[in-house]
Amino acid sequence: KLIKKIKVARRDADDSSAGDSSPETAAGVESVGYGGGFSMLDPVRALAARFAPRVQATSEDEESGDSGEFVRSTDKHEREFLEKADEELEKVNTFYAAQEAELLGRGEALIDQLRILADVKRILDDHAATRHARGSLLGRSRSMRAVAPPSPALSNSGRYLLSGLATPQSMSDGSVELQQAQMTEGAAVADEVMAALERNGVSFVGLPGKKEGSGRGGRLQLPSTVRIDIPASNPGRAALKVWEELVNVLRKDGAAAFVHRKKVQHAEKNIRDAFMALYRGLELLKKFSSLNVKAFTKILKKFVKVSEQQRATDLFSQKSKRSSFSTSNKVLQLSDEVESLFLKNFAGNDRMVAMKYLNPQRPKNTHMITFLVGLFTGTFVSLFIIYAILAHVSGIFASAGNTAYMEIVYHVFSMFALISLHCFLYGCNLFMWKSTRINQNFIFDFAPNTALTHRDAFLMSASIMCTVVTALVINLFLRNAGASYANAVPGGLIVLSAGLLFCPFNVFYRSTRYCFMRIMRNIIFSPFYKVLMADFFMADQLTSQIPLLRHMEFAACYFMAGSFRANPYETCTNSQQYKHLAYAISFLPYYWRAMQCLRRYFEEHDINQLANAGKYVSAMVAAAVRFKYSATPTPFWVWLVLISSSGATVYQLYWDFVKDWGFFTPKSKNLWLRDGLILKNKFTYYISMMLNLVLRLAWTESVMKIRVSKNETRLLDFSLASLEIIRRGHWNFYRLENEHLNNVGKFRAVKTVP
């Protein structure tokens, strides 16, 4: 922008100098031009007169300016440009230095942790081999039942058995000497591990124990626990805690202590992930450096072309080339070292395997997915038209005698339709996130080489609906033909879907299916698993899919009870157990989400998590009151529904707008919004707020008691369920937009792994 100002100012100055000529010059030109004729040297004289002041000013600046300062430009825009460029250079330098120091500190801590891990594994392996050798000798020299020794390949078994440490069975022998020897060796292992830690710069707060007697048989006076002195700023805090626990287990109860290999594997996995995150950060910092070098080079070329301030440009260019972000090679050296260590310790010296982890590449997009989306979509539309015609001809929806068919078809196929709609909206979310450069893979911690794209989500949605409508048409054909097993078609569709979900073969997005099942496990057992972004985001999706869970309940009851043979669907709709289960299912998503908030509160001590849990508790109360009102529609319960549901809605709207979307920021430059907006049109945000408000009020339909027929009631319920899913898909975009802007504001581009 400043260069454009310089260009415009120079053009205006040239125009004014050409128009404003002095009277003497004008008279001379008139006498020479018109009286004495035209001279060939006139253009040269005019050009020299035009540039004379500029050359003179430049030469004066060169004479008066010091070698370390920029040339003072006579033009205010040129001075402003140089000052702004100097300010930007200083900002880039400061940021680069801070990030470089942080990454170097993390790299140093990681290399220390890797060295500790190698030492601990060596100690455990050595003692395991000694234990095996001693057990073999004792077995040959004594005719007593010895403890089964571990195999030489112990490092690949389920756990480490430390040298001299017996199994629980051997501990019941009552041999005081054996117990004393085992305790001594357990302490010896602990001492070796502590020595290895101290060699790598780790200091202990608790002092080591001292022996009462001499030799290996002396009794140990051990403190109950020792503690590693871990500074609060140490990047390897969490990893050091693992080694602290290991030492204390050995010192406390060495006689019966099994050090599970799982703990060492956990430490190894953490260090591997931390190396991957560190490498990613180093690569980003290298790109940051190269892009800024290119940016300063290009902008200076434009500046010298417009302003002709060659000396000032050369001085600034030399300063930028001497800057730390341009000259420092510490990041390059650490990157090479990380790559070498990862290659040696985690990839078996296979560079292809190492780079697969360190620099995963997204698979190339093919047109096949787009073709399949179009194929399945066209097939779905064609089959749906065929089904509508057949249903109209058969009188399925008009006849009162087809209640059983409608009950079965409505529940089973509505379930798949809602899943397909959610997949479609997730595809729309992925498309919008990609268009607006929102890094959802980083936010959800998804691997870029296996993460879904919007085309993949559209393919899932189209294939599900194509399969569902195909089953609908087959079911209707069989029913019109009088086949007794026509109602087994929806059950077959459910079995096919479940088989595809749990299929172990690498077909139909296996990594995504396994990730989905892992997240669902974390949600169901939410108090017992650490809550990640993907976990509570999926739990929020489930709060919008309560009708889907009820449809799944009916399908499970109908087909698992074998009701489809005799067709008594009333078994699953009229029983009290079914109604009570439906009541519980309405609570489950809110309960899971509240448990996640409580888990995060106990981990993070953030009071906002308690407030968020209160939001889901209020939703549970409102759902319970509405359920009771549907059973006993009295005026008292009407008022309770209005009060509880209104309170829960206000609570939810506040959390949507203020906490999840980040709107209503005080003193924001955008009215009722936040300072950072990704979408250019602010009016879109206001429309979205109104849409979210209207769709949050869909519960009012349960109070209105609209009098419609049975089929129309089902259509209305399905429409309301679809609107809630649409609201959730609409909410998803702004939720991740706010999260992305928070990451950008805090310069979070690499996950922090302990």
PDB file of C-alpha atoms in Angstrom, residues 19-284:
ATOM      1  CA  GLY A  19       1.904  21.962 -15.998  1.00  0.00           C
ATOM      2  CA  ASP A  20       3.408  24.628 -13.718  1.00  0.00           C
ATOM      3  CA  SER A  21       6.207  26.217 -15.829  1.00  0.00           C
ATOM      4  CA  SER A  22       7.748  29.624 -14.923  1.00  0.00           C
ATOM      5  CA  PRO A  23       6.922  32.690 -17.112  1.00  0.00           C
ATOM      6  CA  GLU A  24      10.514  33.138 -18.092  1.00  0.00           C
ATOM      7  CA  THR A  25      10.795  29.525 -19.153  1.00  0.00           C
ATOM      8  CA  ALA A  26       7.508  29.751 -20.977  1.00  0.00           C
ATOM      9  CA  ALA A  27       8.610  32.905 -22.821  1.00  0.00           C
ATOM     10  CA  GLY A  28      11.955  31.367 -23.697  1.00  0.00           C
ATOM     11  CA  VAL A  29      10.284  28.229 -24.952  1.00  0.00           C
ATOM     12  CA  GLU A  30       7.874  30.310 -26.991  1.00  0.00           C
ATOM     13  CA  SER A  31      10.671  32.380 -28.528  1.00  0.00           C
ATOM     14  CA  VAL A  32      12.795  29.358 -29.181  1.00  0.00           C
ATOM     15  CA  GLY A  33      10.021  26.979 -30.112  1.00  0.00           C
ATOM     16  CA  TYR A  34       7.996  29.223 -32.266  1.00  0.00           C
ATOM     17  CA  GLY A  35      10.455  31.990 -33.153  1.00  0.00           C
ATOM     18  CA  GLY A  36      13.775  30.187 -33.470  1.00  0.00           C
ATOM     19  CA  GLY A  37      12.531  26.661 -34.213  1.00  0.00           C
ATOM     20  CA  PHE A  38      12.779  23.338 -32.345  1.00  0.00           C
ATOM     21  CA  SER A  39      16.109  22.092 -30.937  1.00  0.00           C
ATOM     22  CA  MET A  40      16.955  18.375 -30.649  1.00  0.00           C
ATOM     23  CA  LEU A  41      18.578  18.995 -27.237  1.00  0.00           C
ATOM     24  CA  ASP A  42      15.388  20.331 -25.635  1.00  0.00           C
ATOM     25  CA  PRO A  43      14.149  16.905 -24.381  1.00  0.00           C
ATOM     26  CA  VAL A  44      17.595  16.223 -22.882  1.00  0.00           C
ATOM     27  CA  ARG A  45      17.610  19.596 -21.084  1.00  0.00           C
ATOM     28  CA  ALA A  46      14.079  19.018 -19.774  1.00  0.00           C
ATOM     29  CA  LEU A  47      14.974  15.554 -18.474  1.00  0.00           C
ATOM     30  CA  ALA A  48      18.125  16.889 -16.780  1.00  0.00           C
ATOM     31  CA  ALA A  49      16.184  19.741 -15.166  1.00  0.00           C
ATOM     32  CA  ARG A  50      13.542  17.262 -13.962  1.00  0.00           C
ATOM     33  CA  PHE A  51      15.971  14.940 -12.181  1.00  0.00           C
ATOM     34  CA  ALA A  52      18.488  17.544 -11.023  1.00  0.00           C
ATOM     35  CA  PRO A  53      16.851  18.247  -7.620  1.00  0.00           C
ATOM     36  CA  ARG A  54      16.455  14.540  -6.898  1.00  0.00           C
ATOM     37  CA  VAL A  55      20.080  13.690  -7.730  1.00  0.00           C
ATOM     38  CA  GLN A  56      21.281  16.635  -5.675  1.00  0.00           C
ATOM     39  CA  ALA A  57      19.238  15.578  -2.654  1.00  0.00           C
ATOM     40  CA  THR A  58      20.492  12.048  -2.960  1.00  0.00           C
ATOM     41  CA  SER A  59      24.108  13.106  -3.138  1.00  0.00           C
ATOM     42  CA  GLU A  60      23.660  15.336  -0.077  1.00  0.00           C
ATOM     43  CA  ASP A  61      22.136  12.419   1.810  1.00  0.00           C
ATOM     44  CA  GLU A  62      25.046  10.193   0.809  1.00  0.00           C
ATOM     45  CA  GLU A  63      27.520  12.748   2.066  1.00  0.00           C
ATOM     46  CA  SER A  64      25.765  13.373   5.382  1.00  0.00           C
ATOM     47  CA  GLY A  65      24.480   9.856   6.102  1.00  0.00           C
ATOM     48  CA  ASP A  66      26.417   7.368   8.217  1.00  0.00           C
ATOM     49  CA  SER A  67      27.152   3.909   6.902  1.00  0.00           C
ATOM     50  CA  GLY A  68      24.849   2.181   9.435  1.00  0.00           C
ATOM     51  CA  GLU A  69      21.771   4.342   8.774  1.00  0.00           C
ATOM     52  CA  PHE A  70      19.262   4.480   5.981  1.00  0.00           C
ATOM     53  CA  VAL A  71      19.330   7.327   3.493  1.00  0.00           C
ATOM     54  CA  ARG A  72      16.868  10.030   4.423  1.00  0.00           C
ATOM     55  CA  SER A  73      14.343  10.372   1.658  1.00  0.00           C
ATOM     56  CA  THR A  74      12.811  13.711   0.870  1.00  0.00           C
ATOM     57  CA  ASP A  75       9.456  12.069   0.240  1.00  0.00           C
ATOM     58  CA  LYS A  76       7.373  11.346   3.358  1.00  0.00           C
ATOM     59  CA  HIS A  77       5.918   8.166   1.825  1.00  0.00           C
ATOM     60  CA  GLU A  78       9.382   6.792   1.174  1.00  0.00           C
ATOM     61  CA  ARG A  79      10.427   7.544   4.761  1.00  0.00           C
ATOM     62  CA  GLU A  80       7.246   5.936   6.002  1.00  0.00           C
ATOM     63  CA  PHE A  81       7.961   2.830   3.925  1.00  0.00           C
ATOM     64  CA  LEU A  82      11.499   2.471   5.281  1.00  0.00           C
ATOM     65  CA  GLU A  83      10.325   2.968   8.867  1.00  0.00           C
ATOM     66  CA  LYS A  84       7.540   0.432   8.421  1.00  0.00           C
ATOM     67  CA  ALA A  85       9.888  -2.091   6.795  1.00  0.00           C
ATOM     68  CA  ASP A  86      12.342  -1.657   9.670  1.00  0.00           C
ATOM     69  CA  GLU A  87       9.516  -2.216  12.159  1.00  0.00           C
ATOM     70  CA  GLU A  88       8.395  -5.391  10.359  1.00  0.00           C
ATOM     71  CA  LEU A  89      11.963  -6.663  10.210  1.00  0.00           C
ATOM     72  CA  GLU A  90      12.334  -6.199  13.958  1.00  0.00           C
ATOM     73  CA  LYS A  91       9.014  -7.986  14.576  1.00  0.00           C
ATOM     74  CA  VAL A  92      10.035 -10.947  12.411  1.00  0.00           C
ATOM     75  CA  ASN A  93      13.413 -11.134  14.141  1.00  0.00           C
ATOM     76  CA  THR A  94      11.870 -11.073  17.616  1.00  0.00           C
ATOM     77  CA  PHE A  95       9.306 -13.737  16.792  1.00  0.00           C
ATOM     78  CA  TYR A  96      11.877 -15.981  15.135  1.00  0.00           C
ATOM     79  CA  ALA A  97      14.259 -15.698  18.075  1.00  0.00           C
ATOM     80  CA  ALA A  98      11.499 -16.605  20.565  1.00  0.00           C
ATOM     81  CA  GLN A  99      10.314 -19.603  18.547  1.00  0.00           C
ATOM     82  CA  GLU A 100      13.873 -20.756  17.915  1.00  0.00           C
ATOM     83  CA  ALA A 101      14.705 -20.650  21.634  1.00  0.00           C
ATOM     84  CA  GLU A 102      11.541 -22.590  22.498  1.00  0.00           C
ATOM     85  CA  LEU A 103      12.191 -25.294  19.913  1.00  0.00           C
ATOM     86  CA  LEU A 104      15.847 -25.619  20.876  1.00  0.00           C
ATOM     87  CA  GLY A 105      14.825 -26.048  24.511  1.00  0.00           C
ATOM     88  CA  ARG A 106      12.289 -28.709  23.590  1.00  0.00           C
ATOM     89  CA  GLY A 107      14.853 -30.444  21.412  1.00  0.00           C
ATOM     90  CA  GLU A 108      17.434 -30.516  24.186  1.00  0.00           C
ATOM     91  CA  ALA A 109      14.889 -31.919  26.665  1.00  0.00           C
ATOM     92  CA  LEU A 110      13.756 -34.558  24.160  1.00  0.00           C
ATOM     93  CA  ILE A 111      17.278 -35.739  23.416  1.00  0.00           C
ATOM     94  CA  ASP A 112      17.885 -36.073  27.169  1.00  0.00           C
ATOM     95  CA  GLN A 113      14.680 -38.076  27.535  1.00  0.00           C
ATOM     96  CA  LEU A 114      15.651 -40.344  24.671  1.00  0.00           C
ATOM     97  CA  ARG A 115      19.007 -40.977  26.308  1.00  0.00           C
ATOM     98  CA  ILE A 116      17.273 -41.789  29.619  1.00  0.00           C
ATOM     99  CA  LEU A 117      14.859 -44.139  27.855  1.00  0.00           C
ATOM    100  CA  ALA A 118      17.750 -46.021  26.228  1.00  0.00           C
ATOM    101  CA  ASP A 119      19.560 -46.340  29.567  1.00  0.00           C
ATOM    102  CA  VAL A 120      16.473 -47.568  31.438  1.00  0.00           C
ATOM    103  CA  LYS A 121      15.681 -50.148  28.754  1.00  0.00           C
ATOM    104  CA  ARG A 122      19.275 -51.373  28.842  1.00  0.00           C
ATOM    105  CA  ILE A 123      19.201 -51.726  32.649  1.00  0.00           C
ATOM    106  CA  LEU A 124      15.918 -53.626  32.601  1.00  0.00           C
ATOM    107  CA  ASP A 125      17.104 -55.897  29.797  1.00  0.00           C
ATOM    108  CA  ASP A 126      20.414 -56.630  31.576  1.00  0.00           C
ATOM    109  CA  HIS A 127      18.717 -57.533  34.837  1.00  0.00           C
ATOM    110  CA  ALA A 128      16.121 -59.618  33.022  1.00  0.00           C
ATOM    111  CA  ALA A 129      18.930 -61.599  31.364  1.00  0.00           C
ATOM    112  CA  THR A 130      20.693 -62.014  34.725  1.00  0.00           C
ATOM    113  CA  ARG A 131      17.471 -63.185  36.302  1.00  0.00           C
ATOM    114  CA  HIS A 132      17.029 -65.737  33.539  1.00  0.00           C
ATOM    115  CA  ALA A 133      20.591 -67.048  33.939  1.00  0.00           C
ATOM    116  CA  ARG A 134      20.284 -67.285  37.725  1.00  0.00           C
ATOM    117  CA  GLY A 135      16.960 -69.072  37.457  1.00  0.00           C
ATOM    118  CA  SER A 136      18.475 -71.652  35.111  1.00  0.00           C
ATOM    119  CA  LEU A 137      21.383 -72.303  37.502  1.00  0.00           C
ATOM    120  CA  LEU A 138      19.126 -72.623  40.522  1.00  0.00           C
ATOM    121  CA  GLY A 139      16.874 -74.999  38.624  1.00  0.00           C
ATOM    122  CA  ARG A 140      19.764 -77.329  37.861  1.00  0.00           C
ATOM    123  CA  SER A 141      21.408 -77.157  41.313  1.00  0.00           C
ATOM    124  CA  ARG A 142      18.344 -77.504  43.517  1.00  0.00           C
ATOM    125  CA  SER A 143      15.481 -79.959  43.434  1.00  0.00           C
ATOM    126  CA  MET A 144      12.878 -77.388  44.332  1.00  0.00           C
ATOM    127  CA  ARG A 145      10.268 -75.739  42.205  1.00  0.00           C
ATOM    128  CA  ALA A 146      11.706 -72.544  40.930  1.00  0.00           C
ATOM    129  CA  VAL A 147      10.017 -69.548  39.522  1.00  0.00           C
ATOM    130  CA  ALA A 148       9.475 -69.824  35.779  1.00  0.00           C
ATOM    131  CA  PRO A 149      12.134 -67.553  34.316  1.00  0.00           C
ATOM    132  CA  PRO A 150      11.361 -65.138  31.559  1.00  0.00           C
ATOM    133  CA  SER A 151      12.493 -65.934  28.071  1.00  0.00           C
ATOM    134  CA  PRO A 152      15.479 -64.195  26.470  1.00  0.00           C
ATOM    135  CA  ALA A 153      13.023 -62.344  24.221  1.00  0.00           C
ATOM    136  CA  LEU A 154      11.527 -60.668  27.274  1.00  0.00           C
ATOM    137  CA  SER A 155      11.716 -57.271  25.711  1.00  0.00           C
ATOM    138  CA  ASN A 156       9.050 -58.342  23.233  1.00  0.00           C
ATOM    139  CA  SER A 157       6.749 -59.913  25.826  1.00  0.00           C
ATOM    140  CA  GLY A 158       3.998 -58.222  27.745  1.00  0.00           C
ATOM    141  CA  ARG A 159       6.160 -56.921  30.652  1.00  0.00           C
ATOM    142  CA  TYR A 160       9.607 -56.743  32.216  1.00  0.00           C
ATOM    143  CA  LEU A 161      10.335 -58.974  35.218  1.00  0.00           C
ATOM    144  CA  LEU A 162      13.202 -57.316  37.021  1.00  0.00           C
ATOM    145  CA  SER A 163      16.252 -59.360  37.912  1.00  0.00           C
ATOM    146  CA  GLY A 164      15.926 -61.137  41.214  1.00  0.00           C
ATOM    147  CA  LEU A 165      12.244 -60.238  41.530  1.00  0.00           C
ATOM    148  CA  ALA A 166      10.000 -63.207  42.041  1.00  0.00           C
ATOM    149  CA  THR A 167       6.463 -63.935  41.030  1.00  0.00           C
ATOM    150  CA  PRO A 168       3.690 -63.629  43.631  1.00  0.00           C
ATOM    151  CA  GLN A 169       3.713 -67.448  43.954  1.00  0.00           C
ATOM    152  CA  SER A 170       7.386 -67.521  44.948  1.00  0.00           C
ATOM    153  CA  MET A 171       6.776 -64.794  47.468  1.00  0.00           C
ATOM    154  CA  SER A 172       4.516 -67.137  49.418  1.00  0.00           C
ATOM    155  CA  ASP A 173       7.386 -69.607  50.077  1.00  0.00           C
ATOM    156  CA  GLY A 174       8.193 -67.871  53.331  1.00  0.00           C
ATOM    157  CA  SER A 175      11.931 -67.810  52.718  1.00  0.00           C
ATOM    158  CA  VAL A 176      13.300 -64.789  54.554  1.00  0.00           C
ATOM    159  CA  GLU A 177      16.634 -65.039  52.790  1.00  0.00           C
ATOM    160  CA  LEU A 178      15.023 -65.176  49.386  1.00  0.00           C
ATOM    161  CA  GLN A 179      12.873 -62.173  50.196  1.00  0.00           C
ATOM    162  CA  GLN A 180      15.911 -60.276  51.477  1.00  0.00           C
ATOM    163  CA  ALA A 181      17.861 -61.076  48.296  1.00  0.00           C
ATOM    164  CA  GLN A 182      14.947 -60.071  46.121  1.00  0.00           C
ATOM    165  CA  MET A 183      14.473 -56.823  48.002  1.00  0.00           C
ATOM    166  CA  THR A 184      18.164 -56.069  47.677  1.00  0.00           C
ATOM    167  CA  GLU A 185      18.163 -56.678  43.936  1.00  0.00           C
ATOM    168  CA  GLY A 186      15.013 -54.629  43.477  1.00  0.00           C
ATOM    169  CA  ALA A 187      16.756 -51.773  45.260  1.00  0.00           C
ATOM    170  CA  ALA A 188      19.841 -52.359  43.124  1.00  0.00           C
ATOM    171  CA  VAL A 189      17.768 -51.936  39.972  1.00  0.00           C
ATOM    172  CA  ALA A 190      16.297 -48.757  41.400  1.00  0.00           C
ATOM    173  CA  ASP A 191      19.772 -47.460  42.202  1.00  0.00           C
ATOM    174  CA  GLU A 192      20.976 -48.178  38.683  1.00  0.00           C
ATOM    175  CA  VAL A 193      17.969 -46.392  37.195  1.00  0.00           C
ATOM    176  CA  MET A 194      18.577 -43.422  39.508  1.00  0.00           C
ATOM    177  CA  ALA A 195      22.254 -43.381  38.544  1.00  0.00           C
ATOM    178  CA  ALA A 196      21.307 -43.375  34.874  1.00  0.00           C
ATOM    179  CA  LEU A 197      18.926 -40.481  35.482  1.00  0.00           C
ATOM    180  CA  GLU A 198      21.562 -38.538  37.426  1.00  0.00           C
ATOM    181  CA  ARG A 199      24.086 -39.056  34.619  1.00  0.00           C
ATOM    182  CA  ASN A 200      21.596 -37.316  32.347  1.00  0.00           C
ATOM    183  CA  GLY A 201      21.277 -34.285  34.600  1.00  0.00           C
ATOM    184  CA  VAL A 202      18.265 -35.352  36.696  1.00  0.00           C
ATOM    185  CA  SER A 203      18.502 -34.521  40.395  1.00  0.00           C
ATOM    186  CA  PHE A 204      16.503 -36.131  43.217  1.00  0.00           C
ATOM    187  CA  VAL A 205      14.995 -34.401  46.218  1.00  0.00           C
ATOM    188  CA  GLY A 206      14.873 -37.599  48.381  1.00  0.00           C
ATOM    189  CA  LEU A 207      18.257 -39.017  49.347  1.00  0.00           C
ATOM    190  CA  PRO A 208      19.192 -42.611  48.442  1.00  0.00           C
ATOM    191  CA  GLY A 209      19.085 -45.210  51.172  1.00  0.00           C
ATOM    192  CA  LYS A 210      22.152 -46.460  53.038  1.00  0.00           C
ATOM    193  CA  LYS A 211      23.096 -50.048  53.928  1.00  0.00           C
ATOM    194  CA  GLU A 212      23.462 -51.098  57.542  1.00  0.00           C
ATOM    195  CA  GLY A 213      25.951 -53.915  56.873  1.00  0.00           C
ATOM    196  CA  SER A 214      28.672 -54.473  54.332  1.00  0.00           C
ATOM    197  CA  GLY A 215      28.348 -56.357  51.062  1.00  0.00           C
ATOM    198  CA  ARG A 216      25.318 -57.069  48.926  1.00  0.00           C
ATOM    199  CA  GLY A 217      23.469 -58.763  51.764  1.00  0.00           C
ATOM    200  CA  GLY A 218      23.245 -55.676  53.961  1.00  0.00           C
ATOM    201  CA  ARG A 219      19.787 -54.411  54.763  1.00  0.00           C
ATOM    202  CA  LEU A 220      18.720 -51.201  53.094  1.00  0.00           C
ATOM    203  CA  GLN A 221      17.319 -48.224  54.922  1.00  0.00           C
ATOM    204  CA  LEU A 222      15.260 -46.759  52.079  1.00  0.00           C
ATOM    205  CA  PRO A 223      13.109 -43.664  52.173  1.00  0.00           C
ATOM    206  CA  SER A 224       9.525 -44.452  51.282  1.00  0.00           C
ATOM    207  CA  THR A 225       9.612 -42.289  48.154  1.00  0.00           C
ATOM    208  CA  VAL A 226      12.032 -40.136  46.256  1.00  0.00           C
ATOM    209  CA  ARG A 227      11.119 -37.149  44.190  1.00  0.00           C
ATOM    210  CA  ILE A 228      12.738 -35.752  41.055  1.00  0.00           C
ATOM    211  CA  ASP A 229      13.475 -32.055  41.165  1.00  0.00           C
ATOM    212  CA  ILE A 230      11.512 -30.875  38.129  1.00  0.00           C
ATOM    213  CA  PRO A 231      11.535 -27.134  37.343  1.00  0.00           C
ATOM    214  CA  ALA A 232       8.129 -25.770  36.371  1.00  0.00           C
ATOM    215  CA  SER A 233       9.547 -24.523  33.047  1.00  0.00           C
ATOM    216  CA  ASN A 234      11.014 -27.898  32.050  1.00  0.00           C
ATOM    217  CA  PRO A 235       9.414 -29.086  28.768  1.00  0.00           C
ATOM    218  CA  GLY A 236      10.007 -32.708  29.846  1.00  0.00           C
ATOM    219  CA  ARG A 237       7.959 -32.514  33.060  1.00  0.00           C
ATOM    220  CA  ALA A 238       5.496 -35.275  32.185  1.00  0.00           C
ATOM    221  CA  ALA A 239       8.205 -37.656  30.949  1.00  0.00           C
ATOM    222  CA  LEU A 240      10.271 -37.171  34.123  1.00  0.00           C
ATOM    223  CA  LYS A 241       7.187 -38.060  36.164  1.00  0.00           C
ATOM    224  CA  VAL A 242       7.147 -41.474  34.453  1.00  0.00           C
ATOM    225  CA  TRP A 243      10.701 -42.195  35.589  1.00  0.00           C
ATOM    226  CA  GLU A 244       9.913 -40.929  39.092  1.00  0.00           C
ATOM    227  CA  GLU A 245       7.031 -43.410  39.380  1.00  0.00           C
ATOM    228  CA  LEU A 246       9.273 -46.220  38.094  1.00  0.00           C
ATOM    229  CA  VAL A 247      11.973 -45.555  40.713  1.00  0.00           C
ATOM    230  CA  ASN A 248       9.462 -45.342  43.565  1.00  0.00           C
ATOM    231  CA  VAL A 249       7.796 -48.630  42.570  1.00  0.00           C
ATOM    232  CA  LEU A 250      11.164 -50.387  42.644  1.00  0.00           C
ATOM    233  CA  ARG A 251      12.266 -48.853  45.945  1.00  0.00           C
ATOM    234  CA  LYS A 252       8.949 -49.357  47.710  1.00  0.00           C
ATOM    235  CA  ASP A 253       8.101 -52.966  46.897  1.00  0.00           C
ATOM    236  CA  GLY A 254      10.928 -54.494  44.913  1.00  0.00           C
ATOM    237  CA  ALA A 255      10.158 -58.018  46.081  1.00  0.00           C
ATOM    238  CA  ALA A 256       6.911 -58.293  44.188  1.00  0.00           C
ATOM    239  CA  ALA A 257       7.247 -55.511  41.667  1.00  0.00           C
ATOM    240  CA  PHE A 258       6.529 -56.188  38.053  1.00  0.00           C
ATOM    241  CA  VAL A 259       7.508 -53.196  35.948  1.00  0.00           C
ATOM    242  CA  HIS A 260       5.058 -53.434  33.087  1.00  0.00           C
ATOM    243  CA  ARG A 261       6.493 -52.984  29.665  1.00  0.00           C
ATOM    244  CA  LYS A 262       3.395 -50.971  28.868  1.00  0.00           C
ATOM    245  CA  LYS A 263       4.734 -48.070  30.960  1.00  0.00           C
ATOM    246  CA  VAL A 264       8.025 -48.071  29.068  1.00  0.00           C
ATOM    247  CA  GLN A 265       6.148 -48.375  25.778  1.00  0.00           C
ATOM    248  CA  HIS A 266       3.993 -45.430  26.802  1.00  0.00           C
ATOM    249  CA  ALA A 267       7.108 -43.353  27.470  1.00  0.00           C
ATOM    250  CA  GLU A 268       8.588 -44.450  24.141  1.00  0.00           C
ATOM    251  CA  LYS A 269       5.408 -43.522  22.264  1.00  0.00           C
ATOM    252  CA  ASN A 270       5.289 -40.114  23.948  1.00  0.00           C
ATOM    253  CA  ILE A 271       8.889 -39.381  23.026  1.00  0.00           C
ATOM    254  CA  ARG A 272       8.278 -40.534  19.447  1.00  0.00           C
ATOM    255  CA  ASP A 273       5.210 -38.272  19.145  1.00  0.00           C
ATOM    256  CA  ALA A 274       7.157 -35.404  20.673  1.00  0.00           C
ATOM    257  CA  PHE A 275       9.935 -35.863  18.096  1.00  0.00           C
ATOM    258  CA  MET A 276       7.323 -35.769  15.331  1.00  0.00           C
ATOM    259  CA  ALA A 277       5.783 -32.574  16.739  1.00  0.00           C
ATOM    260  CA  LEU A 278       9.237 -31.019  17.165  1.00  0.00           C
ATOM    261  CA  TYR A 279      10.189 -31.861  13.578  1.00  0.00           C
ATOM    262  CA  ARG A 280       6.940 -30.335  12.357  1.00  0.00           C
ATOM    263  CA  GLY A 281       7.673 -27.158  14.325  1.00  0.00           C
ATOM    264  CA  LEU A 282      11.198 -26.950  12.935  1.00  0.00           C
ATOM    265  CA  GLU A 283       9.911 -27.346   9.381  1.00  0.00           C
ATOM    266  CA  LEU A 284       7.361 -24.576   9.935  1.00  0.00           C
TER     267      LEU A 284
END
